[in-house]
Amino acid sequence: MDAHAVPSRLAERMSRLGTETAFEAAAAARELEASGRDIIHLEIGEPDFATPANVREAAKAALDAGATHYAPFLGIPELRAAIAEDATARKGFPVDPGRVVVTVGGKGVMVHAILALVGDGEEAIVPDPGFPIYDSLGRFVAGVPVPIPIRQEHDFRLDVDELASLITPRTRLLVINSPANPTGGVLTRSDLERIAELALANDLMVLSDEIYGRILYGEGEHRSIASLPGMAERTVVLDGFSKTYAMTGWRVGYGIVPAPLVEPFGRLLINTVSCVPTFAQFGAVEALQGPQDAVDAMVAEFRVRRDLVVDGLNEIPGIRCHRPSGAFYVFPDVSGTGLTGAEFAARLLAETGVCVLAGTAFGTVGRDHVRISYANSRENLAEALRRIAAFAAAAGR
Ligand SMILES: Cc1ncc(COP(=O)(O)O)c(C=O)c1O
């Protein structure tokens, strides 16, 4: 054997770890772009806006003031206090700074919650289609992810009766995500109340992924399931700065957790990343405490684009698109073109240079769908719609 060979035998658990195909699709599209193709990127899960200038300035000032050392592992006190104040105002329940845990992106909360709460053989109910990492991490920790189907016919909200039928004595965790990736679906107040009843009756923990909670187009305000009676004690709220403030590269997220989970989450942080970059946390304080007009402007622009895309897609024979009330994605059914979502996405990229994701990147239920992100300019979206219409016409023939 070559003395320099790297041992390639991976731990068995690695075979259970999935991935997020959005990153891979983006890489494939960029490769085509490098070869000279004109690509329109609609696979992207991040706002196409710059982080607001006041937030960037606050982080730069923090760097110059010496915020270059380790931070307290649960987050700097200024940020935990700012998050508690903001969440108390926006999420409908009183949040104590002592229950706020600052993590590396919202994903940090996901990792901690699943590691801390799902044991060997225990079941975690996860949305399908849904963010793929819930399922992937659930398997990685030797748990059993149980998909709850999310359908267009039901406005991309989970069906609470169906949810009830999936709960077993082994169910430990229920993951909800509203507004949702990849569908844009938003749970109603009554959905949340009925889900809370099930969680209380069956002694379930809930991971409530609210990362798109500020990107809402409906009349109603966002409310967290944690605001319902008895739920703050059994809910891990996941939120962060990536989407609301166009800060995906900063990697700052947070959990609002029941008191008994603060110490275990802290221990997980100490064992993994130690803390979130200190100057980035000072930027996040400014994001919450500074003017909010950049967020309002971004959401207003997303609403215009949503309507452009939904109306444009629904004019194309073979495509049916629901008008979602949140996030910046649509999840149209393309089966009327005679193609599955995966076939549609692969051929659309190869033949027209428009990159979208197959619905199966998010589970098995969205086989007939693709996910389109409208975090791109109106001009690019209009051009993409022209190409999709021509493609669908040819595919349907
Ligand atoms: C539903 C959902 N939750 C969590 C995340 C992760 O967010 P972050 O970039 O803050 O880790 C994403 C990112 O795409 C998401 O779509």
PDB file of C-alpha atoms in Angstrom, residues 203-334:
ATOM      1  CA  ASP A 203     -45.726  15.074  24.425  1.00  0.00           C
ATOM      2  CA  LEU A 204     -43.840  16.105  21.260  1.00  0.00           C
ATOM      3  CA  MET A 205     -41.108  18.671  20.863  1.00  0.00           C
ATOM      4  CA  VAL A 206     -41.534  21.050  17.923  1.00  0.00           C
ATOM      5  CA  LEU A 207     -38.774  22.532  15.795  1.00  0.00           C
ATOM      6  CA  SER A 208     -40.396  25.626  14.283  1.00  0.00           C
ATOM      7  CA  ASP A 209     -38.290  26.900  11.395  1.00  0.00           C
ATOM      8  CA  GLU A 210     -39.242  30.570  11.067  1.00  0.00           C
ATOM      9  CA  ILE A 211     -36.309  31.706   8.940  1.00  0.00           C
ATOM     10  CA  TYR A 212     -38.743  33.228   6.381  1.00  0.00           C
ATOM     11  CA  GLY A 213     -41.023  34.721   9.065  1.00  0.00           C
ATOM     12  CA  ARG A 214     -40.503  38.323   7.880  1.00  0.00           C
ATOM     13  CA  ILE A 215     -40.990  37.480   4.189  1.00  0.00           C
ATOM     14  CA  LEU A 216     -44.775  37.353   4.175  1.00  0.00           C
ATOM     15  CA  TYR A 217     -47.290  38.779   1.693  1.00  0.00           C
ATOM     16  CA  GLY A 218     -50.559  37.925   3.419  1.00  0.00           C
ATOM     17  CA  GLU A 219     -52.649  40.245   5.541  1.00  0.00           C
ATOM     18  CA  GLY A 220     -51.906  38.407   8.799  1.00  0.00           C
ATOM     19  CA  GLU A 221     -48.794  38.928  10.883  1.00  0.00           C
ATOM     20  CA  HIS A 222     -46.364  36.088  11.449  1.00  0.00           C
ATOM     21  CA  ARG A 223     -47.025  34.266  14.715  1.00  0.00           C
ATOM     22  CA  SER A 224     -44.865  31.597  16.220  1.00  0.00           C
ATOM     23  CA  ILE A 225     -46.368  28.321  17.411  1.00  0.00           C
ATOM     24  CA  ALA A 226     -44.344  29.027  20.572  1.00  0.00           C
ATOM     25  CA  SER A 227     -46.820  31.836  21.379  1.00  0.00           C
ATOM     26  CA  LEU A 228     -49.649  29.350  21.953  1.00  0.00           C
ATOM     27  CA  PRO A 229     -50.414  28.217  25.508  1.00  0.00           C
ATOM     28  CA  GLY A 230     -47.939  25.621  26.786  1.00  0.00           C
ATOM     29  CA  MET A 231     -45.863  25.675  23.595  1.00  0.00           C
ATOM     30  CA  ALA A 232     -42.856  27.862  24.544  1.00  0.00           C
ATOM     31  CA  GLU A 233     -41.802  24.984  26.844  1.00  0.00           C
ATOM     32  CA  ARG A 234     -41.765  22.453  23.996  1.00  0.00           C
ATOM     33  CA  THR A 235     -40.723  24.513  20.966  1.00  0.00           C
ATOM     34  CA  VAL A 236     -37.304  25.270  19.542  1.00  0.00           C
ATOM     35  CA  VAL A 237     -37.754  28.372  17.388  1.00  0.00           C
ATOM     36  CA  LEU A 238     -35.231  28.588  14.535  1.00  0.00           C
ATOM     37  CA  ASP A 239     -34.628  32.008  13.025  1.00  0.00           C
ATOM     38  CA  GLY A 240     -31.735  34.120  11.824  1.00  0.00           C
ATOM     39  CA  PHE A 241     -30.389  36.927   9.712  1.00  0.00           C
ATOM     40  CA  SER A 242     -29.660  35.161   6.411  1.00  0.00           C
ATOM     41  CA  LYS A 243     -32.920  35.816   4.598  1.00  0.00           C
ATOM     42  CA  THR A 244     -34.462  38.832   6.378  1.00  0.00           C
ATOM     43  CA  TYR A 245     -31.362  41.011   6.149  1.00  0.00           C
ATOM     44  CA  ALA A 246     -29.698  39.389   3.117  1.00  0.00           C
ATOM     45  CA  MET A 247     -26.887  38.118   5.366  1.00  0.00           C
ATOM     46  CA  THR A 248     -26.447  34.524   4.148  1.00  0.00           C
ATOM     47  CA  GLY A 249     -22.650  34.782   4.129  1.00  0.00           C
ATOM     48  CA  TRP A 250     -22.448  36.156   7.665  1.00  0.00           C
ATOM     49  CA  ARG A 251     -23.603  32.891   9.210  1.00  0.00           C
ATOM     50  CA  VAL A 252     -25.609  34.271  12.108  1.00  0.00           C
ATOM     51  CA  GLY A 253     -28.757  32.524  13.264  1.00  0.00           C
ATOM     52  CA  TYR A 254     -30.464  31.916  16.560  1.00  0.00           C
ATOM     53  CA  GLY A 255     -32.632  29.573  18.520  1.00  0.00           C
ATOM     54  CA  ILE A 256     -35.200  30.462  21.156  1.00  0.00           C
ATOM     55  CA  VAL A 257     -35.296  27.342  23.271  1.00  0.00           C
ATOM     56  CA  PRO A 258     -37.026  26.000  26.385  1.00  0.00           C
ATOM     57  CA  ALA A 259     -34.965  26.658  29.550  1.00  0.00           C
ATOM     58  CA  PRO A 260     -33.767  23.026  29.943  1.00  0.00           C
ATOM     59  CA  LEU A 261     -32.260  23.103  26.431  1.00  0.00           C
ATOM     60  CA  VAL A 262     -30.021  26.156  26.932  1.00  0.00           C
ATOM     61  CA  GLU A 263     -27.255  24.183  28.666  1.00  0.00           C
ATOM     62  CA  PRO A 264     -27.233  21.242  26.191  1.00  0.00           C
ATOM     63  CA  PHE A 265     -27.246  23.649  23.230  1.00  0.00           C
ATOM     64  CA  GLY A 266     -24.345  25.503  24.849  1.00  0.00           C
ATOM     65  CA  ARG A 267     -22.437  22.266  25.271  1.00  0.00           C
ATOM     66  CA  LEU A 268     -23.014  21.423  21.608  1.00  0.00           C
ATOM     67  CA  LEU A 269     -21.667  24.855  20.641  1.00  0.00           C
ATOM     68  CA  ILE A 270     -18.571  24.339  22.805  1.00  0.00           C
ATOM     69  CA  ASN A 271     -18.001  20.936  21.196  1.00  0.00           C
ATOM     70  CA  THR A 272     -18.371  22.185  17.638  1.00  0.00           C
ATOM     71  CA  VAL A 273     -17.873  25.814  16.639  1.00  0.00           C
ATOM     72  CA  SER A 274     -17.131  27.496  20.040  1.00  0.00           C
ATOM     73  CA  CYS A 275     -19.040  30.625  19.035  1.00  0.00           C
ATOM     74  CA  VAL A 276     -20.276  32.722  16.122  1.00  0.00           C
ATOM     75  CA  PRO A 277     -17.763  35.315  14.777  1.00  0.00           C
ATOM     76  CA  THR A 278     -17.830  38.222  17.207  1.00  0.00           C
ATOM     77  CA  PHE A 279     -17.863  41.143  14.730  1.00  0.00           C
ATOM     78  CA  ALA A 280     -20.652  39.460  12.744  1.00  0.00           C
ATOM     79  CA  GLN A 281     -22.733  39.407  15.915  1.00  0.00           C
ATOM     80  CA  PHE A 282     -22.277  43.167  16.319  1.00  0.00           C
ATOM     81  CA  GLY A 283     -23.509  43.587  12.743  1.00  0.00           C
ATOM     82  CA  ALA A 284     -26.559  41.508  13.660  1.00  0.00           C
ATOM     83  CA  VAL A 285     -27.321  43.792  16.629  1.00  0.00           C
ATOM     84  CA  GLU A 286     -27.440  46.733  14.214  1.00  0.00           C
ATOM     85  CA  ALA A 287     -29.647  44.755  11.819  1.00  0.00           C
ATOM     86  CA  LEU A 288     -32.266  44.402  14.560  1.00  0.00           C
ATOM     87  CA  GLN A 289     -31.928  47.824  16.140  1.00  0.00           C
ATOM     88  CA  GLY A 290     -31.318  49.993  13.059  1.00  0.00           C
ATOM     89  CA  PRO A 291     -33.872  51.130  10.467  1.00  0.00           C
ATOM     90  CA  GLN A 292     -35.982  48.359   8.949  1.00  0.00           C
ATOM     91  CA  ASP A 293     -36.755  50.070   5.629  1.00  0.00           C
ATOM     92  CA  ALA A 294     -34.371  47.838   3.651  1.00  0.00           C
ATOM     93  CA  VAL A 295     -36.330  44.772   4.817  1.00  0.00           C
ATOM     94  CA  ASP A 296     -39.638  46.396   3.891  1.00  0.00           C
ATOM     95  CA  ALA A 297     -38.302  47.379   0.452  1.00  0.00           C
ATOM     96  CA  MET A 298     -36.978  43.865  -0.182  1.00  0.00           C
ATOM     97  CA  VAL A 299     -40.277  42.225   0.761  1.00  0.00           C
ATOM     98  CA  ALA A 300     -42.220  44.709  -1.425  1.00  0.00           C
ATOM     99  CA  GLU A 301     -39.957  43.876  -4.368  1.00  0.00           C
ATOM    100  CA  PHE A 302     -40.334  40.131  -3.739  1.00  0.00           C
ATOM    101  CA  ARG A 303     -44.120  40.540  -3.806  1.00  0.00           C
ATOM    102  CA  VAL A 304     -44.000  42.179  -7.255  1.00  0.00           C
ATOM    103  CA  ARG A 305     -41.734  39.421  -8.534  1.00  0.00           C
ATOM    104  CA  ARG A 306     -43.917  36.709  -7.040  1.00  0.00           C
ATOM    105  CA  ASP A 307     -46.886  38.010  -9.011  1.00  0.00           C
ATOM    106  CA  LEU A 308     -44.809  38.346 -12.178  1.00  0.00           C
ATOM    107  CA  VAL A 309     -43.649  34.736 -11.894  1.00  0.00           C
ATOM    108  CA  VAL A 310     -46.945  33.185 -10.778  1.00  0.00           C
ATOM    109  CA  ASP A 311     -48.956  34.990 -13.473  1.00  0.00           C
ATOM    110  CA  GLY A 312     -46.345  34.201 -16.122  1.00  0.00           C
ATOM    111  CA  LEU A 313     -46.175  30.503 -15.228  1.00  0.00           C
ATOM    112  CA  ASN A 314     -49.946  30.098 -15.116  1.00  0.00           C
ATOM    113  CA  GLU A 315     -50.174  31.390 -18.692  1.00  0.00           C
ATOM    114  CA  ILE A 316     -48.010  28.486 -19.873  1.00  0.00           C
ATOM    115  CA  PRO A 317     -49.996  25.394 -20.927  1.00  0.00           C
ATOM    116  CA  GLY A 318     -48.938  22.392 -18.845  1.00  0.00           C
ATOM    117  CA  ILE A 319     -47.860  24.384 -15.780  1.00  0.00           C
ATOM    118  CA  ARG A 320     -49.990  25.066 -12.684  1.00  0.00           C
ATOM    119  CA  CYS A 321     -48.608  27.417 -10.074  1.00  0.00           C
ATOM    120  CA  HIS A 322     -50.021  28.212  -6.619  1.00  0.00           C
ATOM    121  CA  ARG A 323     -49.619  31.829  -5.434  1.00  0.00           C
ATOM    122  CA  PRO A 324     -47.734  31.473  -2.150  1.00  0.00           C
ATOM    123  CA  SER A 325     -48.031  33.912   0.756  1.00  0.00           C
ATOM    124  CA  GLY A 326     -44.419  33.811   1.912  1.00  0.00           C
ATOM    125  CA  ALA A 327     -40.704  33.174   1.267  1.00  0.00           C
ATOM    126  CA  PHE A 328     -39.302  33.771  -2.250  1.00  0.00           C
ATOM    127  CA  TYR A 329     -40.044  30.473  -3.977  1.00  0.00           C
ATOM    128  CA  VAL A 330     -42.759  28.986  -6.140  1.00  0.00           C
ATOM    129  CA  PHE A 331     -43.248  25.259  -6.585  1.00  0.00           C
ATOM    130  CA  PRO A 332     -45.238  24.770  -9.797  1.00  0.00           C
ATOM    131  CA  ASP A 333     -46.645  21.454 -10.993  1.00  0.00           C
ATOM    132  CA  VAL A 334     -45.158  20.841 -14.457  1.00  0.00           C
TER     133      VAL A 334
END
